[in-house]
Every structure is written in C-alpha cells, then in structure tokens.
Amino acid sequence: MTRFTMSLVVFIATMVASMQFHDSMAQTTHVVGDTLGWTIAPGGAAAYTTWASQQSFTVGDVLVFNFMNGQHDVAEVVAAAYDPCTSTNPISLTTTSPASLTLTTAGTHYFICTFTSHCQAGQKLTINVSAAATTPPSVTPTPPPFPSTTNPITPTSPPPTTTPTPTTPTEPCPPTSSPSASPPTMTTGSTTPPPPPSGGASSFNAMVPVSLLAIGLALLNY
C-alpha cells in the first residue's frame, strides 16, 4: 500500500509540473520598441504603432519596457486619459527599468510616459490583447492499480503433451505342418534296406503264371 501511495504522489507531481511547463511555454515576452526601447521616438507615436502592428498579444503575455531610470517611466491608463496624455490616477505606474507588465485581461490597453511632454512627443503605446486560447480539458490517465501480493495469480500450466506410442506390427506365424505331410525319417547307420513298395509285389505275382504257361508250351512243342 505504501508503494502505491508513493507512485500516486509522483504521478500527480509530474502532471502538475507538466501543466506549469506548458503554461510557461505558452507565455510570450514582448520587448517594447525592440532595440529602440521605451523613449521619445524620432518618428513620434508612429514608431510604437508600427511595432505593435507586428506583434500578437494574448492574455498571459508580458510587456518589457526598457528605459533610463529617472528619465522615463511607464503608466497604464484608461482610454479617456490616453489621447490627452492625462497621468493622474493611472491603473499602474512603474518607475524602475526594466518594467515587466503582465497582460491579465483581453481588450485594448494604453500606456504612456508621465514625464512632462513625453506623451505629447509620442512616447505612448496602444495594443489589443486577445483572450487566451481555450484548450479542451485534458483527461488525466488513471495510474495502473498496484498488484496485490495476498492472492497472487498462479499461471495455469498447459496439460502435458501425450506422445502416441508407435505400434510394432506383428509378424505372421509360419503355418504349422501336418504330421502326415512330413517326409519319412531316415535312420542313420541302418543296413536294412527299406521295404519295397507294395505295387512291385503285385506285378511280380502277376508275371509267374505267364512264365509257367510259356515254359509248358515250349515243352509240348519239343
């Protein structure tokens, strides 16, 4: 909780500093008359009129009057006092140079020097100040919540991957031989010849009568 509070404080301080920096960057400083300064201009009031026409004044801007102390001053007066160069009851009066005046309101502003005959000689200035540009309200981003340590979220492990076991094909068993189809077994070392096939005895018995008949016919003819 302490870390979250500190993070929030740092976040707010950063936002405030950013806003102040933005405001300071939007402020413009105008040096009245530039290198001419605030004095009795050779061309009269036209010199300051020309200078003002080349500027853009906005609420929040600053006017800087540079002059010789003790020889000039700067007073902001109302419109009615500007043309006749009336220096009584000014809005503001600054006698020390450089005089920095911040423009706080929009509209026309009038400035003169209250030293005798200086205003009549042309040491006077009129400017038109515009209102500050309105910017849409900025949306302050919400800082991310500090993660809780009481109930940490344990990531779920993925299920184990099952590798299929390859099946070994079964070799077919050789056919079983029938006992009747097996060849006769020969006994090694036996001297007794195998019995003659039964078909040979039948042929021998059939040939005996024929032989006897042939012998008998031969005896008769003799």
JSON list of N, CA and C in Angstrom, two decimals, residues 151-209:
[
{"chain": "A", "resi": 151, "resn": "ASN", "atom": "N", "xyz": [-3.15, -12.45, -2.82]},
{"chain": "A", "resi": 151, "resn": "ASN", "atom": "CA", "xyz": [-3.71, -13.54, -3.61]},
{"chain": "A", "resi": 151, "resn": "ASN", "atom": "C", "xyz": [-3.06, -13.54, -4.98]},
{"chain": "A", "resi": 152, "resn": "PRO", "atom": "N", "xyz": [-1.80, -13.94, -5.06]},
{"chain": "A", "resi": 152, "resn": "PRO", "atom": "CA", "xyz": [-1.16, -13.95, -6.38]},
{"chain": "A", "resi": 152, "resn": "PRO", "atom": "C", "xyz": [-1.82, -14.95, -7.30]},
{"chain": "A", "resi": 153, "resn": "ILE", "atom": "N", "xyz": [-1.88, -14.59, -8.53]},
{"chain": "A", "resi": 153, "resn": "ILE", "atom": "CA", "xyz": [-2.50, -15.46, -9.53]},
{"chain": "A", "resi": 153, "resn": "ILE", "atom": "C", "xyz": [-1.43, -16.39, -10.07]},
{"chain": "A", "resi": 154, "resn": "THR", "atom": "N", "xyz": [-1.64, -17.68, -9.84]},
{"chain": "A", "resi": 154, "resn": "THR", "atom": "CA", "xyz": [-0.68, -18.67, -10.32]},
{"chain": "A", "resi": 154, "resn": "THR", "atom": "C", "xyz": [-1.04, -19.06, -11.74]},
{"chain": "A", "resi": 155, "resn": "PRO", "atom": "N", "xyz": [-0.11, -18.87, -12.66]},
{"chain": "A", "resi": 155, "resn": "PRO", "atom": "CA", "xyz": [-0.44, -19.23, -14.04]},
{"chain": "A", "resi": 155, "resn": "PRO", "atom": "C", "xyz": [-0.70, -20.72, -14.17]},
{"chain": "A", "resi": 156, "resn": "THR", "atom": "N", "xyz": [-1.69, -21.07, -14.92]},
{"chain": "A", "resi": 156, "resn": "THR", "atom": "CA", "xyz": [-2.06, -22.47, -15.14]},
{"chain": "A", "resi": 156, "resn": "THR", "atom": "C", "xyz": [-1.14, -23.08, -16.16]},
{"chain": "A", "resi": 157, "resn": "SER", "atom": "N", "xyz": [-0.53, -24.20, -15.78]},
{"chain": "A", "resi": 157, "resn": "SER", "atom": "CA", "xyz": [0.38, -24.88, -16.70]},
{"chain": "A", "resi": 157, "resn": "SER", "atom": "C", "xyz": [-0.43, -25.62, -17.75]},
{"chain": "A", "resi": 158, "resn": "PRO", "atom": "N", "xyz": [0.02, -25.62, -18.98]},
{"chain": "A", "resi": 158, "resn": "PRO", "atom": "CA", "xyz": [-0.72, -26.35, -20.02]},
{"chain": "A", "resi": 158, "resn": "PRO", "atom": "C", "xyz": [-0.64, -27.85, -19.77]},
{"chain": "A", "resi": 159, "resn": "PRO", "atom": "N", "xyz": [-1.66, -28.60, -20.16]},
{"chain": "A", "resi": 159, "resn": "PRO", "atom": "CA", "xyz": [-1.65, -30.06, -19.94]},
{"chain": "A", "resi": 159, "resn": "PRO", "atom": "C", "xyz": [-0.47, -30.69, -20.67]},
{"chain": "A", "resi": 160, "resn": "PRO", "atom": "N", "xyz": [0.12, -31.75, -20.07]},
{"chain": "A", "resi": 160, "resn": "PRO", "atom": "CA", "xyz": [1.28, -32.41, -20.73]},
{"chain": "A", "resi": 160, "resn": "PRO", "atom": "C", "xyz": [0.88, -33.00, -22.07]},
{"chain": "A", "resi": 161, "resn": "THR", "atom": "N", "xyz": [1.79, -32.91, -22.98]},
{"chain": "A", "resi": 161, "resn": "THR", "atom": "CA", "xyz": [1.54, -33.44, -24.32]},
{"chain": "A", "resi": 161, "resn": "THR", "atom": "C", "xyz": [1.82, -34.93, -24.33]},
{"chain": "A", "resi": 162, "resn": "THR", "atom": "N", "xyz": [0.83, -35.71, -24.76]},
{"chain": "A", "resi": 162, "resn": "THR", "atom": "CA", "xyz": [0.97, -37.17, -24.79]},
{"chain": "A", "resi": 162, "resn": "THR", "atom": "C", "xyz": [1.49, -37.59, -26.16]},
{"chain": "A", "resi": 163, "resn": "THR", "atom": "N", "xyz": [2.62, -38.26, -26.16]},
{"chain": "A", "resi": 163, "resn": "THR", "atom": "CA", "xyz": [3.21, -38.74, -27.42]},
{"chain": "A", "resi": 163, "resn": "THR", "atom": "C", "xyz": [2.71, -40.14, -27.70]},
{"chain": "A", "resi": 164, "resn": "PRO", "atom": "N", "xyz": [2.02, -40.35, -28.79]},
{"chain": "A", "resi": 164, "resn": "PRO", "atom": "CA", "xyz": [1.50, -41.70, -29.08]},
{"chain": "A", "resi": 164, "resn": "PRO", "atom": "C", "xyz": [2.64, -42.70, -29.27]},
{"chain": "A", "resi": 165, "resn": "THR", "atom": "N", "xyz": [2.47, -43.91, -28.70]},
{"chain": "A", "resi": 165, "resn": "THR", "atom": "CA", "xyz": [3.47, -44.97, -28.81]},
{"chain": "A", "resi": 165, "resn": "THR", "atom": "C", "xyz": [3.27, -45.73, -30.11]},
{"chain": "A", "resi": 166, "resn": "PRO", "atom": "N", "xyz": [4.31, -45.78, -30.94]},
{"chain": "A", "resi": 166, "resn": "PRO", "atom": "CA", "xyz": [4.13, -46.49, -32.23]},
{"chain": "A", "resi": 166, "resn": "PRO", "atom": "C", "xyz": [3.88, -47.98, -32.00]},
{"chain": "A", "resi": 167, "resn": "THR", "atom": "N", "xyz": [2.96, -48.55, -32.79]},
{"chain": "A", "resi": 167, "resn": "THR", "atom": "CA", "xyz": [2.58, -49.96, -32.67]},
{"chain": "A", "resi": 167, "resn": "THR", "atom": "C", "xyz": [3.46, -50.81, -33.59]},
{"chain": "A", "resi": 168, "resn": "THR", "atom": "N", "xyz": [4.13, -51.80, -33.01]},
{"chain": "A", "resi": 168, "resn": "THR", "atom": "CA", "xyz": [5.01, -52.69, -33.79]},
{"chain": "A", "resi": 168, "resn": "THR", "atom": "C", "xyz": [4.17, -53.76, -34.48]},
{"chain": "A", "resi": 169, "resn": "PRO", "atom": "N", "xyz": [4.23, -53.79, -35.81]},
{"chain": "A", "resi": 169, "resn": "PRO", "atom": "CA", "xyz": [3.39, -54.81, -36.49]},
{"chain": "A", "resi": 169, "resn": "PRO", "atom": "C", "xyz": [3.82, -56.23, -36.12]},
{"chain": "A", "resi": 170, "resn": "THR", "atom": "N", "xyz": [2.83, -57.10, -35.92]},
{"chain": "A", "resi": 170, "resn": "THR", "atom": "CA", "xyz": [3.09, -58.49, -35.51]},
{"chain": "A", "resi": 170, "resn": "THR", "atom": "C", "xyz": [3.36, -59.35, -36.74]},
{"chain": "A", "resi": 171, "resn": "GLU", "atom": "N", "xyz": [4.49, -60.02, -36.72]},
{"chain": "A", "resi": 171, "resn": "GLU", "atom": "CA", "xyz": [4.81, -60.88, -37.86]},
{"chain": "A", "resi": 171, "resn": "GLU", "atom": "C", "xyz": [3.92, -62.12, -37.84]},
{"chain": "A", "resi": 172, "resn": "PRO", "atom": "N", "xyz": [3.42, -62.51, -39.01]},
{"chain": "A", "resi": 172, "resn": "PRO", "atom": "CA", "xyz": [2.56, -63.72, -39.04]},
{"chain": "A", "resi": 172, "resn": "PRO", "atom": "C", "xyz": [3.36, -64.97, -38.70]},
{"chain": "A", "resi": 173, "resn": "CYS", "atom": "N", "xyz": [2.73, -65.86, -37.97]},
{"chain": "A", "resi": 173, "resn": "CYS", "atom": "CA", "xyz": [3.39, -67.11, -37.58]},
{"chain": "A", "resi": 173, "resn": "CYS", "atom": "C", "xyz": [3.45, -68.05, -38.78]},
{"chain": "A", "resi": 174, "resn": "PRO", "atom": "N", "xyz": [4.53, -68.80, -38.93]},
{"chain": "A", "resi": 174, "resn": "PRO", "atom": "CA", "xyz": [4.60, -69.75, -40.07]},
{"chain": "A", "resi": 174, "resn": "PRO", "atom": "C", "xyz": [3.56, -70.85, -39.90]},
{"chain": "A", "resi": 175, "resn": "PRO", "atom": "N", "xyz": [3.01, -71.30, -41.01]},
{"chain": "A", "resi": 175, "resn": "PRO", "atom": "CA", "xyz": [1.95, -72.34, -40.92]},
{"chain": "A", "resi": 175, "resn": "PRO", "atom": "C", "xyz": [2.51, -73.63, -40.30]},
{"chain": "A", "resi": 176, "resn": "THR", "atom": "N", "xyz": [1.70, -74.24, -39.50]},
{"chain": "A", "resi": 176, "resn": "THR", "atom": "CA", "xyz": [2.09, -75.48, -38.81]},
{"chain": "A", "resi": 176, "resn": "THR", "atom": "C", "xyz": [1.96, -76.65, -39.77]},
{"chain": "A", "resi": 177, "resn": "SER", "atom": "N", "xyz": [3.01, -77.40, -39.94]},
{"chain": "A", "resi": 177, "resn": "SER", "atom": "CA", "xyz": [3.00, -78.55, -40.88]},
{"chain": "A", "resi": 177, "resn": "SER", "atom": "C", "xyz": [2.24, -79.71, -40.26]},
{"chain": "A", "resi": 178, "resn": "SER", "atom": "N", "xyz": [1.48, -80.36, -41.09]},
{"chain": "A", "resi": 178, "resn": "SER", "atom": "CA", "xyz": [0.71, -81.53, -40.64]},
{"chain": "A", "resi": 178, "resn": "SER", "atom": "C", "xyz": [1.64, -82.72, -40.49]},
{"chain": "A", "resi": 179, "resn": "PRO", "atom": "N", "xyz": [1.48, -83.55, -39.44]},
{"chain": "A", "resi": 179, "resn": "PRO", "atom": "CA", "xyz": [2.37, -84.73, -39.26]},
{"chain": "A", "resi": 179, "resn": "PRO", "atom": "C", "xyz": [2.33, -85.68, -40.43]},
{"chain": "A", "resi": 180, "resn": "SER", "atom": "N", "xyz": [1.14, -85.72, -41.12]},
{"chain": "A", "resi": 180, "resn": "SER", "atom": "CA", "xyz": [1.01, -86.68, -42.21]},
{"chain": "A", "resi": 180, "resn": "SER", "atom": "C", "xyz": [1.79, -86.25, -43.43]},
{"chain": "A", "resi": 181, "resn": "ALA", "atom": "N", "xyz": [2.04, -84.93, -43.56]},
{"chain": "A", "resi": 181, "resn": "ALA", "atom": "CA", "xyz": [2.72, -84.46, -44.76]},
{"chain": "A", "resi": 181, "resn": "ALA", "atom": "C", "xyz": [4.22, -84.44, -44.61]},
{"chain": "A", "resi": 182, "resn": "SER", "atom": "N", "xyz": [4.75, -84.75, -43.44]},
{"chain": "A", "resi": 182, "resn": "SER", "atom": "CA", "xyz": [6.20, -84.71, -43.25]},
{"chain": "A", "resi": 182, "resn": "SER", "atom": "C", "xyz": [6.85, -85.88, -43.96]},
{"chain": "A", "resi": 183, "resn": "PRO", "atom": "N", "xyz": [8.06, -85.73, -44.54]},
{"chain": "A", "resi": 183, "resn": "PRO", "atom": "CA", "xyz": [8.76, -86.84, -45.25]},
{"chain": "A", "resi": 183, "resn": "PRO", "atom": "C", "xyz": [9.21, -87.91, -44.26]},
{"chain": "A", "resi": 184, "resn": "PRO", "atom": "N", "xyz": [9.40, -89.13, -44.75]},
{"chain": "A", "resi": 184, "resn": "PRO", "atom": "CA", "xyz": [9.82, -90.23, -43.86]},
{"chain": "A", "resi": 184, "resn": "PRO", "atom": "C", "xyz": [11.19, -89.95, -43.28]},
{"chain": "A", "resi": 185, "resn": "THR", "atom": "N", "xyz": [11.33, -90.33, -42.04]},
{"chain": "A", "resi": 185, "resn": "THR", "atom": "CA", "xyz": [12.59, -90.11, -41.33]},
{"chain": "A", "resi": 185, "resn": "THR", "atom": "C", "xyz": [13.53, -91.25, -41.62]},
{"chain": "A", "resi": 186, "resn": "MET", "atom": "N", "xyz": [14.78, -90.93, -42.08]},
{"chain": "A", "resi": 186, "resn": "MET", "atom": "CA", "xyz": [15.79, -91.93, -42.39]},
{"chain": "A", "resi": 186, "resn": "MET", "atom": "C", "xyz": [16.68, -92.11, -41.16]},
{"chain": "A", "resi": 187, "resn": "THR", "atom": "N", "xyz": [16.87, -93.40, -40.78]},
{"chain": "A", "resi": 187, "resn": "THR", "atom": "CA", "xyz": [17.69, -93.71, -39.62]},
{"chain": "A", "resi": 187, "resn": "THR", "atom": "C", "xyz": [19.13, -93.86, -40.07]},
{"chain": "A", "resi": 188, "resn": "THR", "atom": "N", "xyz": [20.00, -93.04, -39.53]},
{"chain": "A", "resi": 188, "resn": "THR", "atom": "CA", "xyz": [21.40, -93.06, -39.92]},
{"chain": "A", "resi": 188, "resn": "THR", "atom": "C", "xyz": [22.10, -94.30, -39.35]},
{"chain": "A", "resi": 189, "resn": "GLY", "atom": "N", "xyz": [22.86, -95.05, -40.25]},
{"chain": "A", "resi": 189, "resn": "GLY", "atom": "CA", "xyz": [23.64, -96.22, -39.81]},
{"chain": "A", "resi": 189, "resn": "GLY", "atom": "C", "xyz": [22.89, -97.53, -39.92]},
{"chain": "A", "resi": 190, "resn": "SER", "atom": "N", "xyz": [21.63, -97.55, -40.37]},
{"chain": "A", "resi": 190, "resn": "SER", "atom": "CA", "xyz": [20.87, -98.80, -40.51]},
{"chain": "A", "resi": 190, "resn": "SER", "atom": "C", "xyz": [21.24, -99.46, -41.82]},
{"chain": "A", "resi": 191, "resn": "THR", "atom": "N", "xyz": [21.50, -100.82, -41.84]},
{"chain": "A", "resi": 191, "resn": "THR", "atom": "CA", "xyz": [21.86, -101.58, -43.04]},
{"chain": "A", "resi": 191, "resn": "THR", "atom": "C", "xyz": [20.68, -102.22, -43.68]},
{"chain": "A", "resi": 192, "resn": "THR", "atom": "N", "xyz": [19.52, -102.20, -43.05]},
{"chain": "A", "resi": 192, "resn": "THR", "atom": "CA", "xyz": [18.33, -102.87, -43.60]},
{"chain": "A", "resi": 192, "resn": "THR", "atom": "C", "xyz": [17.72, -101.97, -44.63]},
{"chain": "A", "resi": 193, "resn": "PRO", "atom": "N", "xyz": [17.62, -102.46, -45.90]},
{"chain": "A", "resi": 193, "resn": "PRO", "atom": "CA", "xyz": [17.02, -101.59, -46.95]},
{"chain": "A", "resi": 193, "resn": "PRO", "atom": "C", "xyz": [15.56, -101.39, -46.66]},
{"chain": "A", "resi": 194, "resn": "PRO", "atom": "N", "xyz": [15.05, -100.32, -47.09]},
{"chain": "A", "resi": 194, "resn": "PRO", "atom": "CA", "xyz": [13.62, -100.05, -46.88]},
{"chain": "A", "resi": 194, "resn": "PRO", "atom": "C", "xyz": [12.77, -101.04, -47.64]},
{"chain": "A", "resi": 195, "resn": "PRO", "atom": "N", "xyz": [11.62, -101.38, -47.12]},
{"chain": "A", "resi": 195, "resn": "PRO", "atom": "CA", "xyz": [10.75, -102.37, -47.81]},
{"chain": "A", "resi": 195, "resn": "PRO", "atom": "C", "xyz": [10.34, -101.85, -49.16]},
{"chain": "A", "resi": 196, "resn": "PRO", "atom": "N", "xyz": [10.23, -102.82, -50.15]},
{"chain": "A", "resi": 196, "resn": "PRO", "atom": "CA", "xyz": [9.81, -102.41, -51.50]},
{"chain": "A", "resi": 196, "resn": "PRO", "atom": "C", "xyz": [8.39, -101.91, -51.48]},
{"chain": "A", "resi": 197, "resn": "PRO", "atom": "N", "xyz": [8.11, -101.08, -52.38]},
{"chain": "A", "resi": 197, "resn": "PRO", "atom": "CA", "xyz": [6.72, -100.58, -52.44]},
{"chain": "A", "resi": 197, "resn": "PRO", "atom": "C", "xyz": [5.78, -101.71, -52.74]},
{"chain": "A", "resi": 198, "resn": "SER", "atom": "N", "xyz": [4.56, -101.60, -52.25]},
{"chain": "A", "resi": 198, "resn": "SER", "atom": "CA", "xyz": [3.56, -102.64, -52.39]},
{"chain": "A", "resi": 198, "resn": "SER", "atom": "C", "xyz": [3.18, -102.86, -53.84]},
{"chain": "A", "resi": 199, "resn": "GLY", "atom": "N", "xyz": [3.28, -101.95, -54.69]},
{"chain": "A", "resi": 199, "resn": "GLY", "atom": "CA", "xyz": [2.92, -102.09, -56.11]},
{"chain": "A", "resi": 199, "resn": "GLY", "atom": "C", "xyz": [3.84, -103.07, -56.82]},
{"chain": "A", "resi": 200, "resn": "GLY", "atom": "N", "xyz": [5.14, -103.20, -56.47]},
{"chain": "A", "resi": 200, "resn": "GLY", "atom": "CA", "xyz": [6.10, -104.11, -57.11]},
{"chain": "A", "resi": 200, "resn": "GLY", "atom": "C", "xyz": [5.78, -105.58, -56.84]},
{"chain": "A", "resi": 201, "resn": "ALA", "atom": "N", "xyz": [5.32, -105.90, -55.64]},
{"chain": "A", "resi": 201, "resn": "ALA", "atom": "CA", "xyz": [4.94, -107.31, -55.32]},
{"chain": "A", "resi": 201, "resn": "ALA", "atom": "C", "xyz": [3.77, -107.77, -56.14]},
{"chain": "A", "resi": 202, "resn": "SER", "atom": "N", "xyz": [2.83, -106.92, -56.38]},
{"chain": "A", "resi": 202, "resn": "SER", "atom": "CA", "xyz": [1.65, -107.30, -57.16]},
{"chain": "A", "resi": 202, "resn": "SER", "atom": "C", "xyz": [2.05, -107.60, -58.58]},
{"chain": "A", "resi": 203, "resn": "SER", "atom": "N", "xyz": [2.99, -106.83, -59.16]},
{"chain": "A", "resi": 203, "resn": "SER", "atom": "CA", "xyz": [3.40, -107.06, -60.55]},
{"chain": "A", "resi": 203, "resn": "SER", "atom": "C", "xyz": [4.16, -108.39, -60.67]},
{"chain": "A", "resi": 204, "resn": "PHE", "atom": "N", "xyz": [4.99, -108.75, -59.64]},
{"chain": "A", "resi": 204, "resn": "PHE", "atom": "CA", "xyz": [5.74, -109.99, -59.68]},
{"chain": "A", "resi": 204, "resn": "PHE", "atom": "C", "xyz": [4.80, -111.21, -59.63]},
{"chain": "A", "resi": 205, "resn": "ASN", "atom": "N", "xyz": [3.78, -111.16, -58.79]},
{"chain": "A", "resi": 205, "resn": "ASN", "atom": "CA", "xyz": [2.83, -112.26, -58.67]},
{"chain": "A", "resi": 205, "resn": "ASN", "atom": "C", "xyz": [2.05, -112.47, -59.96]},
{"chain": "A", "resi": 206, "resn": "ALA", "atom": "N", "xyz": [1.79, -111.38, -60.69]},
{"chain": "A", "resi": 206, "resn": "ALA", "atom": "CA", "xyz": [1.02, -111.50, -61.93]},
{"chain": "A", "resi": 206, "resn": "ALA", "atom": "C", "xyz": [1.87, -112.10, -63.04]},
{"chain": "A", "resi": 207, "resn": "MET", "atom": "N", "xyz": [3.21, -111.96, -63.00]},
{"chain": "A", "resi": 207, "resn": "MET", "atom": "CA", "xyz": [4.07, -112.46, -64.06]},
{"chain": "A", "resi": 207, "resn": "MET", "atom": "C", "xyz": [4.40, -113.96, -63.89]},
{"chain": "A", "resi": 208, "resn": "VAL", "atom": "N", "xyz": [4.23, -114.59, -62.73]},
{"chain": "A", "resi": 208, "resn": "VAL", "atom": "CA", "xyz": [4.58, -116.00, -62.50]},
{"chain": "A", "resi": 208, "resn": "VAL", "atom": "C", "xyz": [3.73, -116.95, -63.36]},
{"chain": "A", "resi": 209, "resn": "PRO", "atom": "N", "xyz": [2.36, -116.86, -63.41]},
{"chain": "A", "resi": 209, "resn": "PRO", "atom": "CA", "xyz": [1.58, -117.79, -64.24]},
{"chain": "A", "resi": 209, "resn": "PRO", "atom": "C", "xyz": [1.94, -117.68, -65.70]}
]
